XYZ file of C-alpha atoms in Angstrom:
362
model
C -0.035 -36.549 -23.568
C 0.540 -33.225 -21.957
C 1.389 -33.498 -18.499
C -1.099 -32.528 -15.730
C 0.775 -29.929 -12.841
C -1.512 -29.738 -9.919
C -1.290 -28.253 -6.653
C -1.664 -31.746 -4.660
C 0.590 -34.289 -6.319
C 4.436 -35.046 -6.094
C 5.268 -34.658 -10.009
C 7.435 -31.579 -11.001
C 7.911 -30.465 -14.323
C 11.488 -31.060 -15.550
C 11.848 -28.178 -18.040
C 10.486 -24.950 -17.384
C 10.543 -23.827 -21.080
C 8.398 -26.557 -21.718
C 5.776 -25.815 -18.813
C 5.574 -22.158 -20.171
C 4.486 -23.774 -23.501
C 2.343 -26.144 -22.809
C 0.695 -24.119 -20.656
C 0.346 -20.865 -21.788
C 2.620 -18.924 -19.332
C 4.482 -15.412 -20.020
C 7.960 -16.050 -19.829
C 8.991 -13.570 -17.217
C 10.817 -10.952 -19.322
C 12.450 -8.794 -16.292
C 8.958 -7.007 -17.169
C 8.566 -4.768 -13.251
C 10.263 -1.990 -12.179
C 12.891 -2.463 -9.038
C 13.026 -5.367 -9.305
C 14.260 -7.328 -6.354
C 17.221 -10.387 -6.430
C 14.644 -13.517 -7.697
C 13.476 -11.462 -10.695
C 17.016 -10.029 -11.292
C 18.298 -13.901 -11.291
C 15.538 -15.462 -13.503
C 14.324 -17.448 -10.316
C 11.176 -15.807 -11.509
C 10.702 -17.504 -14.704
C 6.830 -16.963 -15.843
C 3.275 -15.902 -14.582
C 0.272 -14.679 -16.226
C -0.599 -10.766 -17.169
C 2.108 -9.482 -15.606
C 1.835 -6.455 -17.794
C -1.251 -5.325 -15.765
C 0.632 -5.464 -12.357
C 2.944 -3.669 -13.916
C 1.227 -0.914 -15.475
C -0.645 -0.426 -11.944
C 2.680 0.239 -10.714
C 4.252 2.462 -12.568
C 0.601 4.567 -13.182
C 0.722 4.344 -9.054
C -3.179 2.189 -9.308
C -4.469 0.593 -7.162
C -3.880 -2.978 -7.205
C -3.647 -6.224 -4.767
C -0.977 -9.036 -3.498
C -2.696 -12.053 -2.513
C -1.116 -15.386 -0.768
C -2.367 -17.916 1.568
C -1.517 -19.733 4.639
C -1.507 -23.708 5.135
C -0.960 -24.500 9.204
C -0.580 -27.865 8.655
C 2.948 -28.187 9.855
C 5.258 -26.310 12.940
C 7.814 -25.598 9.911
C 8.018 -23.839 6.941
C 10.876 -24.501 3.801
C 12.843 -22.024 1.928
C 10.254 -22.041 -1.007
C 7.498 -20.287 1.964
C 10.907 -17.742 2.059
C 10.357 -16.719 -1.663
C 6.434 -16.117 -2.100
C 7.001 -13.440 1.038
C 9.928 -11.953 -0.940
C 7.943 -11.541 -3.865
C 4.350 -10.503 -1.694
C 6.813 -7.699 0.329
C 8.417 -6.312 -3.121
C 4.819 -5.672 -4.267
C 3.815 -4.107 -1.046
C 7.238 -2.079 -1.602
C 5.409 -1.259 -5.035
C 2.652 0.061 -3.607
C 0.333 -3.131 -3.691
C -1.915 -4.137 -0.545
C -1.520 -7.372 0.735
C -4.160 -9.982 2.103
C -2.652 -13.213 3.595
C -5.179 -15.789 4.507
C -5.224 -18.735 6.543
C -6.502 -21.758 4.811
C -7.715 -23.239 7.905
C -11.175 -25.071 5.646
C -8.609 -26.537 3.414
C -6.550 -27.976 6.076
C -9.548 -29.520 8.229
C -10.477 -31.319 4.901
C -7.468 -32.107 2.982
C -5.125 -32.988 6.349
C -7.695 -33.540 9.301
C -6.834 -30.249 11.382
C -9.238 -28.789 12.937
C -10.376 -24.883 12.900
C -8.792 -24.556 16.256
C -5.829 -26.206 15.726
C -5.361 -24.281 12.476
C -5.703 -21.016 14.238
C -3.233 -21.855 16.599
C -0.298 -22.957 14.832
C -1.281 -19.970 12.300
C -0.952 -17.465 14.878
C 1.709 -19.151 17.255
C 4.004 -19.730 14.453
C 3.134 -19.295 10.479
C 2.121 -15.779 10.496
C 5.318 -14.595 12.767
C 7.376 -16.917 10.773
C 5.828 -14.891 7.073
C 6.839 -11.162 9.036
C 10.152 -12.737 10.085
C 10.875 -13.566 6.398
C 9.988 -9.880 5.324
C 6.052 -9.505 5.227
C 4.862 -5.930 6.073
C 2.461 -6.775 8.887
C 1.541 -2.721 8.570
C 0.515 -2.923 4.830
C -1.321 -6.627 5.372
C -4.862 -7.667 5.948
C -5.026 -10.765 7.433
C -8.165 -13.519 7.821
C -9.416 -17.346 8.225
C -10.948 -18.619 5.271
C -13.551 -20.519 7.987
C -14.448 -16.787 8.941
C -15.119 -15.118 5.410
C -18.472 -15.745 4.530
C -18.496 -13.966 1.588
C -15.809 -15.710 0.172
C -17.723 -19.105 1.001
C -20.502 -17.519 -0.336
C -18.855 -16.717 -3.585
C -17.411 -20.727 -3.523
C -20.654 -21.527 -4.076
C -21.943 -19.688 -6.911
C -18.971 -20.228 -8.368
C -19.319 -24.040 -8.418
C -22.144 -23.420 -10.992
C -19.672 -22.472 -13.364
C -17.283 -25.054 -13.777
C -18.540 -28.819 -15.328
C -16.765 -31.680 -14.208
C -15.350 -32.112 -16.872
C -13.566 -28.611 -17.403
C -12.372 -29.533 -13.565
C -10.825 -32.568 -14.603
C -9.239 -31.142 -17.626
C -7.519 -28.400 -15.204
C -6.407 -30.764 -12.321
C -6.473 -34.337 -13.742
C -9.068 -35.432 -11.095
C -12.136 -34.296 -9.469
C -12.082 -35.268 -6.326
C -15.020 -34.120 -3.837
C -12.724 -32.324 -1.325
C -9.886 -30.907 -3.947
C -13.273 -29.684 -6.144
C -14.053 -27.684 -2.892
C -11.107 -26.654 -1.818
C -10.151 -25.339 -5.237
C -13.591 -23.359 -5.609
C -12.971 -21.896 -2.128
C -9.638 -20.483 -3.138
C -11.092 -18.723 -6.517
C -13.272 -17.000 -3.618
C -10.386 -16.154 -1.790
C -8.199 -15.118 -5.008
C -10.941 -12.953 -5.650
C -12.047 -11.368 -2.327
C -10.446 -8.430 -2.384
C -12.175 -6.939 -5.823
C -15.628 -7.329 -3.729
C -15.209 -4.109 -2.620
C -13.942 -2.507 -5.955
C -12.899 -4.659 -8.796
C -8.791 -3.638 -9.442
C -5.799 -6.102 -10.633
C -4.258 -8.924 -8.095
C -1.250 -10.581 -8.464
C -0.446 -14.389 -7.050
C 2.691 -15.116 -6.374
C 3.339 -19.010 -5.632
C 4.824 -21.952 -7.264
C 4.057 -22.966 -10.711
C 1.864 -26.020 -9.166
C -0.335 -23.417 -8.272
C -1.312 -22.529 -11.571
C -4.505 -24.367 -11.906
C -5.753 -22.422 -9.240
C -5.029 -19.350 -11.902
C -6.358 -20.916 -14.192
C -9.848 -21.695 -12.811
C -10.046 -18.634 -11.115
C -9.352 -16.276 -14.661
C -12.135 -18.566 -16.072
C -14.666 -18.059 -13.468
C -14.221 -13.921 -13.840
C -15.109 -14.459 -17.328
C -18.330 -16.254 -17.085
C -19.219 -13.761 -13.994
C -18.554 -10.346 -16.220
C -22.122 -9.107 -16.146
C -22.430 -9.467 -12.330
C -19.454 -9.084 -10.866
C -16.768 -7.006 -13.198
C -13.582 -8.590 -11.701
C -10.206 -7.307 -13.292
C -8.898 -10.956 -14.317
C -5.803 -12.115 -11.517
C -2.149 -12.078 -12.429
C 0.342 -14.541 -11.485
C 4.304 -14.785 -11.008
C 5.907 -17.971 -10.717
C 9.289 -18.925 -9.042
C 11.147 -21.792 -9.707
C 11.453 -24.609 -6.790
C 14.762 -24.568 -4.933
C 16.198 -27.642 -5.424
C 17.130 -30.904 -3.547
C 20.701 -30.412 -2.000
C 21.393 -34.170 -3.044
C 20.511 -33.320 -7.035
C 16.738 -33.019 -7.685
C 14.610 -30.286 -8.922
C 12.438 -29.416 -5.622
C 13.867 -29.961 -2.208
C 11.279 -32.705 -0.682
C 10.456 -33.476 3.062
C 10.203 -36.942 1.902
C 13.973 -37.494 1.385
C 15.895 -36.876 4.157
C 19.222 -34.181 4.163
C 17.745 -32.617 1.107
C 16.276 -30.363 2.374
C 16.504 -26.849 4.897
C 13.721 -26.149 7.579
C 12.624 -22.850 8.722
C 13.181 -22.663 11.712
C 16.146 -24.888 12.094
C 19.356 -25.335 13.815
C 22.284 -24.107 11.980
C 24.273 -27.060 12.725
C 22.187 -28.956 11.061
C 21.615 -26.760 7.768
C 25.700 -26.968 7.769
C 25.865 -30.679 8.170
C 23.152 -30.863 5.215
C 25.081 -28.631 3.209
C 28.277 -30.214 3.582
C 26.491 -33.301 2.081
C 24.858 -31.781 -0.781
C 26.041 -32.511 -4.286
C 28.427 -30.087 -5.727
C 29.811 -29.478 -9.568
C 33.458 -29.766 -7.915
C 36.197 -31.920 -9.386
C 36.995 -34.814 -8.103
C 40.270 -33.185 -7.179
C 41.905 -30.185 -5.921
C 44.381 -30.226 -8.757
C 41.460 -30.744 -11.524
C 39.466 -28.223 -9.540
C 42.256 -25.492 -10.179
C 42.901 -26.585 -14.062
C 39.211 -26.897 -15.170
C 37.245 -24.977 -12.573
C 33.865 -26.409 -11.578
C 30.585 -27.810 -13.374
C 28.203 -24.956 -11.502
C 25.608 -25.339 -13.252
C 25.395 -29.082 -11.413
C 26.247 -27.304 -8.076
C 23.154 -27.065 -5.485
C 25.100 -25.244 -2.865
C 25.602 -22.545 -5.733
C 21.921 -22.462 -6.649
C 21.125 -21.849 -2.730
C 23.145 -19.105 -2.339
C 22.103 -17.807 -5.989
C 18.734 -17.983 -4.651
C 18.464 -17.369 -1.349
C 21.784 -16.676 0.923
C 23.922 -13.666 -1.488
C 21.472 -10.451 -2.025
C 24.495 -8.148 -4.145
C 24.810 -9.502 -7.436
C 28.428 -8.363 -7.902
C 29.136 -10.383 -4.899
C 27.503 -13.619 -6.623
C 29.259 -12.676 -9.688
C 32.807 -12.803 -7.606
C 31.875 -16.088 -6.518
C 30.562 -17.320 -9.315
C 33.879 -16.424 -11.160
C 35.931 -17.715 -8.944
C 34.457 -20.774 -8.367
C 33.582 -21.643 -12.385
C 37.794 -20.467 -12.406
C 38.830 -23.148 -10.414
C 40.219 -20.354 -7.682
C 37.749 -21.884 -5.115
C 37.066 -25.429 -3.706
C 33.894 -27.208 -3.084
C 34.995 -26.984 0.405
C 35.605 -23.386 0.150
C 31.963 -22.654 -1.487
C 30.286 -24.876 1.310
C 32.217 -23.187 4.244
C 31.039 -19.773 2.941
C 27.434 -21.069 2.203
C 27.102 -22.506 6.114
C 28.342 -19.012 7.441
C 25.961 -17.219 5.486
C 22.729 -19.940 6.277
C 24.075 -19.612 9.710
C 23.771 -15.773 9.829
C 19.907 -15.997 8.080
C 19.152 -18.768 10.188
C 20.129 -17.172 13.707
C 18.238 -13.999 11.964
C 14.884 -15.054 10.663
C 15.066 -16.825 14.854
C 15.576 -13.458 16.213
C 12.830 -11.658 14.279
C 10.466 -14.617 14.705
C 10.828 -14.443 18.240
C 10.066 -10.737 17.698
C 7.058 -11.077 15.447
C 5.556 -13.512 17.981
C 5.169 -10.779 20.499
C 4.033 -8.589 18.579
C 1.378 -10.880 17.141
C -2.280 -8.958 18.809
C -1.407 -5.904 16.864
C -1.712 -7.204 13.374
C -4.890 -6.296 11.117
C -7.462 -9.377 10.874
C -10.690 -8.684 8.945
C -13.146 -8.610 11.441
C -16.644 -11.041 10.081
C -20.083 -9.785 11.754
């Protein structure tokens, strides 16, 4: 039975090769131009057309980067950190970016309310998104409870979809994830109202349904609406610093906040499972397991930006000519130096939070 990846539930997919095949993904072939460290690394495994994002690139077309907002919580994770990444290098490429705020989907799948959504969107989640690297220049912003034509569009779209096809996509079809799914293929889709061009999503590969039923709905909607089918690009998770594939807020030390204090990251770190040897004198003869190392894989995704640098490390490390000890002191400094950043600039972006571009609804 092929397994079911949905954006809701807690399962994760436990080989990527095999989610590519089952599911009909592009394995991501290093297929844009300049491309930036999570490409480079193969953090970005897979997505879907990439060829047309990057064709609108290097033919200098127009084309769209698309990512939403969920204010449920007063902290973000270091998964948030790579979908901005990923949305600023295609605003670097020339792309225009629309973040919205899916304040609908969080007053029916976690009982906020419109107001309380607003507020923690604009007190800390948008700030936090230009702290991480969003151009807030180059970025329309809006509240899904706002954009009427995208409800509108969630609507007419429902008469395209059966049950059943829903079920087939998600695994259920549950009232409130049926709307809240149909409401983001209105959203996906909302910038080609005003003239159809290609869009790229770029979000974990639990997202992918979403994809899914939003390329099908362009389809069936040809003759009225001409939209250029989305694109997607798909990271991996970063993992659990005790050993699992996707850091989880439900098992504590495994994972890093953002915000959070640098003390703690460190303590967390110092705790995480390494591929050292059990000891110093093995670690020098036969050099360490990495590819079981999750303070590796953090700063492989996240904390070293020159790749010769990672190699060095790397090297050294694999070489036995550093310690466990040695590769978690360096990781701390270096989450200690983003953490005390992305602080700085969020206190920054906070201030500066009236001057930022929201789609005004009549």
């Amino acid at each position: 039975m092929k397994k079911i990846i949905d954006p809701w539930g807690a399962g994760l997919p436990e080989d990527y090769e095999r989610i590519v095949k089952d599911f009909g993904l592009e394995p991501y072939r290093n297929d844009l131009p300049e491309e930036n460290r999570l490409m480079r690394r193969g953090i970005v495994f897979a997505g879907r057309d990439i060829a047309a994002i990057a064709g609108a690139i290097k033919k200098k077309k127009p084309f769209y980067v698309l990512s939403g907002i969920m204010p449920s919580g007063e902290k973000i994770h270091l998964g948030n950190k790579m979908v901005v990444e990923n949305i600023a290098y295609f605003q670097k490429m020339g792309g225009k970016a629309y973040i919205l705020v899916a304040d609908l989907e969080a007053a029916s799948a976690r009982g906020i309310s419109l107001e309380e959504a607003k507020k923690r969107a604009l007190n800390f989640h948008i700030p936090a998104y230009v702290a991480l690297g969003l151009d807030p220049k180059k970025t329309t912003f809006y509240f899904q409870s706002e954009n009427k034509k995208v409800i509108h569009m969630a609507y007419e779209f429902a008469k395209k979809i059966t049950l059943n096809e829903f079920e087939a996509i998600y695994g259920s079809a549950d009232p409130g994830r049926i709307l809240s799914a149909i409401t983001q293929v209105g959203d996906i889709l909302y910038p080609q109202l005003e003239k159809p061009m290609p869009g790229v999503i770029p979000v974990g590969v639990d997202q992918d349904p979403h994809i899914r039923l939003t390329r099908d709905v362009v389809r069936r909607t040809q003759s009225k609406y001409k939209f250029v089918l989305p694109s997607s690009l798909y990271h991996k998770y970063t993992p659990s610093l005790k050993g699992g594939l996707k850091m989880s807020k439900s098992e504590q030390g495994s994972y890093i906040e953002l915000p959070e204090d640098p003390k703690s990251a460190c303590k967390k770190i110092q705790r995480a499972l390494t591929g050292g040897r059990k000891t110093l004198e093995e670690q020098k003869r036969l050099g360490a397991e990495i590819e079981k190392d999750m303070v590796f894989e953090l700063m492989k995704q996240h904390l070293v930006e020159d790749d010769a640098e990672l190699q060095r490390i790397h090297d050294d490390y694999k070489g036995g000519r550093m310690s466990s000890g040695e590769l978690k002191a360096l990781a701390c400094e270096k989450m200690t130096d983003f953490l005390e950043d992305f602080k700085s600039r969020l206190d920054k972006a906070r201030k500066n939070i009236e001057e930022l571009n929201f789609v005004k609804f009549s």
